[in-house]
Coordinates of C-alpha atoms and ligand atoms in Angstrom, one line a residue:
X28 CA 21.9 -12.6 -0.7
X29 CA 21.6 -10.1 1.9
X30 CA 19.2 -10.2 4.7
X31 CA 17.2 -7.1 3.0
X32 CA 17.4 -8.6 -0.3
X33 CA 15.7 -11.5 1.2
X34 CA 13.1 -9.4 2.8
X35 CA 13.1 -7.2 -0.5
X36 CA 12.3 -10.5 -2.5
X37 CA 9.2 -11.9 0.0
X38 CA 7.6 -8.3 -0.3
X39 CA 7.7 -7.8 -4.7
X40 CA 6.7 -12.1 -4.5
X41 CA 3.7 -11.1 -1.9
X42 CA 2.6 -7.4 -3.1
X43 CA 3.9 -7.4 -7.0
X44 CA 6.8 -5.2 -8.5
X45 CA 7.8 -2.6 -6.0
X46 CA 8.1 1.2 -7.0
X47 CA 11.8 2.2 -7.6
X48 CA 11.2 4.9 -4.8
X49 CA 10.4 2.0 -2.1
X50 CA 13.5 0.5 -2.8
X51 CA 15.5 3.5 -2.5
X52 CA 13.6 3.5 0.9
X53 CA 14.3 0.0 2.1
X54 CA 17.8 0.0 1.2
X55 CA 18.8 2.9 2.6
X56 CA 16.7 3.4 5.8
X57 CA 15.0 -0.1 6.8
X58 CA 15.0 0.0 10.4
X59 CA 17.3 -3.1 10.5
X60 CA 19.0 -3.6 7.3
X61 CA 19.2 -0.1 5.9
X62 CA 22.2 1.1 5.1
X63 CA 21.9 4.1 6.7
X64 CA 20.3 2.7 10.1
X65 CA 23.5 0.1 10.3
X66 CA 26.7 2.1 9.4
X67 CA 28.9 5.4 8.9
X68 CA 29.5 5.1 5.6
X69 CA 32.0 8.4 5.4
X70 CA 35.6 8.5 4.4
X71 CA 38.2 6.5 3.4
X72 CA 36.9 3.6 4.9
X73 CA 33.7 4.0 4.0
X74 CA 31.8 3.9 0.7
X75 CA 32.3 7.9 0.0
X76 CA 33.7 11.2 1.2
X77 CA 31.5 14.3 1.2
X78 CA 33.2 18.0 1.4
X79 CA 32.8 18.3 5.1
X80 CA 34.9 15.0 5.5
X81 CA 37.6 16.8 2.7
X82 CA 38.4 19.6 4.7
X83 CA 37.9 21.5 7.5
X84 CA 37.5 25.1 5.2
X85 CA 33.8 23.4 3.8
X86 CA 32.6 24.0 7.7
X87 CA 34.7 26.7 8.4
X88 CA 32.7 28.8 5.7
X89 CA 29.3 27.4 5.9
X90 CA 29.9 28.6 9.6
X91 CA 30.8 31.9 8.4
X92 CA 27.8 32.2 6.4
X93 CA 25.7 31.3 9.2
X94 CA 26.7 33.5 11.3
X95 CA 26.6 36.5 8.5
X96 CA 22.9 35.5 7.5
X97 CA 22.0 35.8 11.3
X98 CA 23.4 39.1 11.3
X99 CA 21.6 39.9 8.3
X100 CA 18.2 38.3 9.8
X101 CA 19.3 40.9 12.9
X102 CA 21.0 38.9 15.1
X103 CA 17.7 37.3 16.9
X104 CA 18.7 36.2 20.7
X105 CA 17.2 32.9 20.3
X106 CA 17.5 30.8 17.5
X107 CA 17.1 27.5 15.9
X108 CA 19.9 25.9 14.0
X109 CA 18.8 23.1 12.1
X110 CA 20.8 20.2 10.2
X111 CA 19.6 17.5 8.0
X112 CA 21.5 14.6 7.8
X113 CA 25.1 15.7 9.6
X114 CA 26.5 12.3 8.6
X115 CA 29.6 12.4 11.6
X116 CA 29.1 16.0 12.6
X117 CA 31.9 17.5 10.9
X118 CA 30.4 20.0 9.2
X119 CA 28.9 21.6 12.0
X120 CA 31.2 20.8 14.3
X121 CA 33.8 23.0 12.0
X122 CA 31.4 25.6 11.6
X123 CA 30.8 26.5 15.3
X124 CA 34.3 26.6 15.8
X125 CA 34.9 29.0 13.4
X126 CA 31.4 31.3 14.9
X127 CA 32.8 30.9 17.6
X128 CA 34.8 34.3 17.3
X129 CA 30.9 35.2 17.5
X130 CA 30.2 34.2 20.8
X131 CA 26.5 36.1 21.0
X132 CA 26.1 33.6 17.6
X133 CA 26.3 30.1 19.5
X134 CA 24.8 31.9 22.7
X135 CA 21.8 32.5 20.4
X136 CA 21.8 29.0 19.1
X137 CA 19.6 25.6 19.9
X138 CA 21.1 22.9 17.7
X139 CA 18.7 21.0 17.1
X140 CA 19.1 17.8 13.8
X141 CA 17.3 15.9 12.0
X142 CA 18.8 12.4 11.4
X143 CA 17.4 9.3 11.3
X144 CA 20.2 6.8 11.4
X145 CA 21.0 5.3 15.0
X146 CA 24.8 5.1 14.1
X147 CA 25.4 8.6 12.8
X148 CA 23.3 10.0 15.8
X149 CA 25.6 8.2 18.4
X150 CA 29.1 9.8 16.1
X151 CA 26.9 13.2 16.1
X152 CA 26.5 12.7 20.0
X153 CA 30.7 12.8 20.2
X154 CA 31.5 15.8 17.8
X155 CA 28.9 17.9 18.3
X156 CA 28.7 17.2 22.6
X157 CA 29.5 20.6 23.6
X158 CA 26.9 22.1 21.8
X159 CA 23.2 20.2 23.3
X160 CA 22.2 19.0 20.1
X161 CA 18.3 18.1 20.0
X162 CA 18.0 15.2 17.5
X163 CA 14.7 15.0 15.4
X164 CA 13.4 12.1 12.9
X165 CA 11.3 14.7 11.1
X166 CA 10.5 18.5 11.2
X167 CA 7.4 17.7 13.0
X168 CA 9.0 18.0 16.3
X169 CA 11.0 20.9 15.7
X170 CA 10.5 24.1 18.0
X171 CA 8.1 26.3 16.5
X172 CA 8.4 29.4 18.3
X173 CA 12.0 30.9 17.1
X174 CA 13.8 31.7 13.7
X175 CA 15.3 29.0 12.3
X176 CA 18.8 29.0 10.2
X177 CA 19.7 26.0 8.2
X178 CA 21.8 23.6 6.5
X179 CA 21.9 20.5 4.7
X180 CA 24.8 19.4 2.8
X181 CA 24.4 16.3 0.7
X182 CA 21.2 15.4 2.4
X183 CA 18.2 15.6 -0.3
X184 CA 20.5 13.3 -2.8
X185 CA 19.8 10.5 -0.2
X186 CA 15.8 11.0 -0.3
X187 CA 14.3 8.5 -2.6
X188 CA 13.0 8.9 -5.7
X189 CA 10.7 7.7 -8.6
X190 CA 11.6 7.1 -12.0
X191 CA 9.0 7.9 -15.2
X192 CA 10.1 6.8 -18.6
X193 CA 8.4 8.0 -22.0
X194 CA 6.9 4.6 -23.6
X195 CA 5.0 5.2 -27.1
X196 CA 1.9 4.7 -25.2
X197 CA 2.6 7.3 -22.3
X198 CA 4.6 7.6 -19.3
X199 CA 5.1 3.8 -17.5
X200 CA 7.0 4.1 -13.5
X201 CA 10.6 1.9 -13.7
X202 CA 9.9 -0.8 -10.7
X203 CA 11.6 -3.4 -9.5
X204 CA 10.6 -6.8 -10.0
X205 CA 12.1 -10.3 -9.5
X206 CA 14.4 -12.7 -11.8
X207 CA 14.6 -16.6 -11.3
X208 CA 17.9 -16.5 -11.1
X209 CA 18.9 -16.1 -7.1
X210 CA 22.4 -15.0 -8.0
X211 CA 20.7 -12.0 -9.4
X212 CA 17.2 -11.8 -8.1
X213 CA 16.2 -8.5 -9.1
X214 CA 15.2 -7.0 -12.6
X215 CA 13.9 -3.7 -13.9
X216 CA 9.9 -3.8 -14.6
X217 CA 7.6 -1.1 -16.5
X218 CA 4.1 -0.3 -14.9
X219 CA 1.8 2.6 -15.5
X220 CA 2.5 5.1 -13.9
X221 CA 0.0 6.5 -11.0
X222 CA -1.3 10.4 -12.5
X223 CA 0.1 11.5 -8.8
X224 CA 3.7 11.1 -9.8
X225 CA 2.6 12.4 -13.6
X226 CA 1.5 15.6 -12.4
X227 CA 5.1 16.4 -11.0
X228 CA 6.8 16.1 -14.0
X229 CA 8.0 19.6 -15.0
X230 CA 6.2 20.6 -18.2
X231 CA 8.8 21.0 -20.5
X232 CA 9.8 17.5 -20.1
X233 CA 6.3 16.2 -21.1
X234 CA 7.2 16.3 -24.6
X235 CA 10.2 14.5 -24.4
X236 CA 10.8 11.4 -27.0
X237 CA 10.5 7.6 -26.3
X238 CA 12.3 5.8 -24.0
X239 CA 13.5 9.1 -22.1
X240 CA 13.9 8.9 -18.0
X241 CA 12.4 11.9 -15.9
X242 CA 13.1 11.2 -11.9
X243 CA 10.4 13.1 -9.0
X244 CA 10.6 12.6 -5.6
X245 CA 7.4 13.0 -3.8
X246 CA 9.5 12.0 -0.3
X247 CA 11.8 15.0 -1.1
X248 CA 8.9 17.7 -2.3
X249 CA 6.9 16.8 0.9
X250 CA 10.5 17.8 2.9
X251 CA 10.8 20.7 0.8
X252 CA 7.2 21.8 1.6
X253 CA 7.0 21.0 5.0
X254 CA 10.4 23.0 6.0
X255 CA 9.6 26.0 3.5
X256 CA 6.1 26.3 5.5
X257 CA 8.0 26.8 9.1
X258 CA 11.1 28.7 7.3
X259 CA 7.7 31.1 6.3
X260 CA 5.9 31.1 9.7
X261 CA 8.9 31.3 11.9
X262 CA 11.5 33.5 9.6
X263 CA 15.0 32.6 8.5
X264 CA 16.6 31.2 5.9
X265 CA 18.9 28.1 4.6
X266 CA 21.4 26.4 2.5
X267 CA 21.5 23.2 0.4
X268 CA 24.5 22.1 -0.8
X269 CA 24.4 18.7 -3.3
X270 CA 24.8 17.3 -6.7
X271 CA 22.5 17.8 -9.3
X272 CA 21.8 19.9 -11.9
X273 CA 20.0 23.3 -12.5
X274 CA 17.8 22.8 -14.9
X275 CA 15.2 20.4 -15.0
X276 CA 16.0 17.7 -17.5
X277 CA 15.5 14.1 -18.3
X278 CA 17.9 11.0 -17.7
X279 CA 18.7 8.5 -15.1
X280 CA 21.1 9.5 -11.8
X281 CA 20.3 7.2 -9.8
X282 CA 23.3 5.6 -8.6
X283 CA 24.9 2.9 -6.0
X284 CA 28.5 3.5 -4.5
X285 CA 30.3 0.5 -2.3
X286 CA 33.8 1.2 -1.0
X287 CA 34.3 4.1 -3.5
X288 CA 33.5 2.2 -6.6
X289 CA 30.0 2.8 -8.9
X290 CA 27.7 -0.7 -8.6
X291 CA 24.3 -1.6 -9.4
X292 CA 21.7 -0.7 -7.4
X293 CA 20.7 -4.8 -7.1
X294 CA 23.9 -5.5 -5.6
X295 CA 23.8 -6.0 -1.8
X296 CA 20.7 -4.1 -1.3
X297 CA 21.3 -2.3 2.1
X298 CA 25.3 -2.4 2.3
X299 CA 25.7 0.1 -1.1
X300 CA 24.9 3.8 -0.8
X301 CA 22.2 4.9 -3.0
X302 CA 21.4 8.2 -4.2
X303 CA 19.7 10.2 -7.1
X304 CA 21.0 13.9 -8.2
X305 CA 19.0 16.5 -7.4
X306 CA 16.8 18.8 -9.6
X307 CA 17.5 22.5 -8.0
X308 CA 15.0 23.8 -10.2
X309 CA 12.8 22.1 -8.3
X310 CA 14.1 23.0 -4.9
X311 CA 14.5 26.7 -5.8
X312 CA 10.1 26.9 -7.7
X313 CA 9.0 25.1 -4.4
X314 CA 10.4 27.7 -2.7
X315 CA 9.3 30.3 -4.6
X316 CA 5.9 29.4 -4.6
X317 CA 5.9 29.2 -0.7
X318 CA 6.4 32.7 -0.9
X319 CA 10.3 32.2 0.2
X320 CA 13.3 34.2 -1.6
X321 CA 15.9 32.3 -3.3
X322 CA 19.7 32.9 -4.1
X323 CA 21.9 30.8 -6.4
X324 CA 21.5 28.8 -8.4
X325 CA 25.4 29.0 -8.1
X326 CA 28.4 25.8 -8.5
X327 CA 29.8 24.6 -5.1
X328 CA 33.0 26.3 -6.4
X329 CA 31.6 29.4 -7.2
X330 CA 30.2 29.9 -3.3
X331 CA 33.0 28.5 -2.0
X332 CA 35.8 31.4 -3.9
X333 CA 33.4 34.1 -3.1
X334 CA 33.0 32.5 0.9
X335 CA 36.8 33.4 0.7
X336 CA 38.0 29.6 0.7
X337 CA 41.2 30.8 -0.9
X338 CA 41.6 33.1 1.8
X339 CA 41.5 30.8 3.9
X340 CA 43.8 28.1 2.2
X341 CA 46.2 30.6 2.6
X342 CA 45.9 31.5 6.5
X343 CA 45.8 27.7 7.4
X344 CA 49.1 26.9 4.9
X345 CA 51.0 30.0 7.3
X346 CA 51.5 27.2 9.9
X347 CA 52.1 24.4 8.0
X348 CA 54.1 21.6 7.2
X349 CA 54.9 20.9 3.8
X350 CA 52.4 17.7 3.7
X351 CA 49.9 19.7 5.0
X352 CA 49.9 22.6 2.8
X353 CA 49.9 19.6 0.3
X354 CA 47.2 18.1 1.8
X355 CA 45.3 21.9 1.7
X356 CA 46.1 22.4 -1.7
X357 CA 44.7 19.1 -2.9
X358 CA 41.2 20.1 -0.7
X359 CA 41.1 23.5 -2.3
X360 CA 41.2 21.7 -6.0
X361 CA 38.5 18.7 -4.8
X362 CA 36.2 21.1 -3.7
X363 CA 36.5 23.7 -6.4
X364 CA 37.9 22.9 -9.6
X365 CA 35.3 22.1 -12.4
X366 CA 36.2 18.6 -13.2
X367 CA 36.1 17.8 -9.6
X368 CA 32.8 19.1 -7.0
X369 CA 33.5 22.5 -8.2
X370 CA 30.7 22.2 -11.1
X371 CA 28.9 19.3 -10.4
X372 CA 27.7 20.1 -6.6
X373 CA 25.4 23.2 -6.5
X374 CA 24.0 25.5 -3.5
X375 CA 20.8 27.1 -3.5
X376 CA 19.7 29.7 -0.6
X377 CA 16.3 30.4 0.5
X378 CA 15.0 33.2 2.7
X379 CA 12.3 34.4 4.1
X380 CA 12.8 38.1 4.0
X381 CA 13.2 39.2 0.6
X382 CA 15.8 42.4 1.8
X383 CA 18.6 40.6 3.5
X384 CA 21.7 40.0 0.5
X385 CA 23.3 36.6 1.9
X386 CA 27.2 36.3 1.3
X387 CA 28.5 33.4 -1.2
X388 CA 26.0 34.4 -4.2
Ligands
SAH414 N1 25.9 15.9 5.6 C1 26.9 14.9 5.8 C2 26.4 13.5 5.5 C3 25.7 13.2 4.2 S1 25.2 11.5 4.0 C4 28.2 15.2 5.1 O1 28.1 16.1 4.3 O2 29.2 14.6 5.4 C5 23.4 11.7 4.3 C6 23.0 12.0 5.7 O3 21.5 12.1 5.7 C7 23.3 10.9 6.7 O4 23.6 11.5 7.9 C8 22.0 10.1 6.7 O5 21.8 9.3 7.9 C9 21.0 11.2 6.7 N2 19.6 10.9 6.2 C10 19.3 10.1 5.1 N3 18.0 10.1 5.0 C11 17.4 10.8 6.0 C12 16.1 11.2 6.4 N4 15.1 10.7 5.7 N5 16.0 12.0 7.4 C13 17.0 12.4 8.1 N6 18.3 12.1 7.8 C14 18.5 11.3 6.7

């Protein structure tokens, strides 16, 4: 067992069956064990490969749609450009590059991230050195006198979330309690659910039949409503790039990944990524109802064709070799073709001036 499984075990023994969301939490950010807190868990090595760690284009155009919603947001002098969860910095780190043939863009700039893991902060500190970065554990601490842009690529799928399922006799939260056998200590439990986590169920769904799974994240709407609140006060807009779905809808995405392969979520709590997709719905009424503009719903590969990504598979192939141009042809097709991130990843602008047209949608 791992050392968080253990401490996982003394807490459900000494306070009952612990909500699915708190052990989303514990695995993924204890302040010890957590996966998050003790590793990089990107590329090959890794457990999993996001689209920044793919290619060098994902950056390259988030970086030119940065700089072209700060020229539509009239290029403001000073400016705060905000990432959540950068994971090794690549993203950003390929993004400034490519502003950089804006230089009054990163002149403008104060980079400032959010990031709670100790281990990603210190392989931020290396890739992203030239630019200052200011790191935050929450938006509480972030500047609030100046516009913000922002970006946050796979970082709400790695919020925790709660599960409700449909029982005959009304909606019951999915938590996790223990087994008596220690080769496999955990077990999914059934408890009422608390009316708080009720309410946030979208409507539609509440007529949905027995036994079906609707996932809410209070952790993530709190984010959401915090960050849409300064976006509001202090102008500007920002991007979310992740997997999920457009719609709300019921069914069960939580999932576990460990060195590339799908596990359960019991197995070595704290050394498996875990995450949940995320309902854009959601993210795109939240903003709507702070008073925010929003663009997309649209597919990963959808922005990414109208960003100009084959443009730019076709200026980095000029000066290639023939196992690079390989190497950027197989990119292209992860990050756009249907069957690969193309569909299944979704970004989803928000503004807060309702006249600026942002490029990509
Ligand atoms: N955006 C990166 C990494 C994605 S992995 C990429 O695309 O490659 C998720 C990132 O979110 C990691 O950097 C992780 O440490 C960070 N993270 C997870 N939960 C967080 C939280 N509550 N606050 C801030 N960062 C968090």
């Amino acid at each position: 067992m791992t050392p968080l499984a253990e401490m996982i075990r003394a807490e459900i023994a000494a306070h009952g069956d612990m909500p699915l969301s708190r052990y989303m939490e514990l695995c993924l950010a204890h302040p010890v064990h957590g996966y998050y807190t003790t590793r990089d868990p990107l590329g090959v090595s890794g457990d999993f490969t996001t689209a920044p760690e793919v290619s060098q284009m994902f950056g390259e155009l988030i970086g030119a749609w940065l700089v072209a919603t700060w020229q539509a947001m009239g290029a403001p002098r000073r400016f705060i450009l905000m990432e959540a969860g950068p994971g090794r910095g690549t993203l950003m780190s390929d993004a400034l590059r490519a502003a950089q043939k804006v230089p009054e863009f990163i002149a403008s700039a104060s980079l400032h991230i959010l990031e709670t893991s100790p281990v990603l902060r210190q392989r931020q500190s290396v890739s992203l050195s030239p630019y200052n970065p200011i790191w935050h554990d929450d938006l509480t601490t972030v500047p609030d006198d100046a516009p913000v842009l922002f970006v946050g690529n796979e970082f709400l799928d790695a919020l925790p979330v709660d599960q409700l399922r449909r029982e005959s006799e009304g909606w019951k939260q999915v938590c996790i309690g223990l087994t008596d056998n220690p080769a496999e200590p955990f077990r999914y439990t059934m408890h009422s659910a608390s009316q708080n986590l009720v309410d946030l169920i979208p409507r539609r769904l509440m007529s949905y039949g027995v036994g079906d799974i609707v996932e809410v994240s209070p952790v993530l709407n709190q984010f959401l409503n915090t960050f849409y609140q300064l976006l509001k006060k202090q102008s500007g807009a920002g991007i979310f790039i992740d997997y999920g779905y457009r719609h709300s809808d019921t069914g069960d995405s939580v999932q576990a990944v460990h060195r590339h392969h799908p596990v359960s979520i019991f197995h070595a709590p704290g050394e498996a990524d875990i995450t949940a997709h995320v309902n854009f719905e959601n993210v795109q009424n939240r903003a709507l109802s702070a008073g925010l503009t929003t663009h997309g719903i649209a597919t990963q590969g959808e922005f990414l064709r109208r960003m100009g990504i084959e443009y730019r598979a076709q200026v980095l192939k000029r000066n290639a070799t023939d196992a690079q141009i390989h190497d950027i042809d197989s990119a292209f097709h992860r990050l756009t073709a249907p069957d690969q991130m193309g569909n299944l990843f979704k970004v989803l602008a928000v503004s807060s001036d309702p006249a600026i047209t942002l490029a990509g949608f």
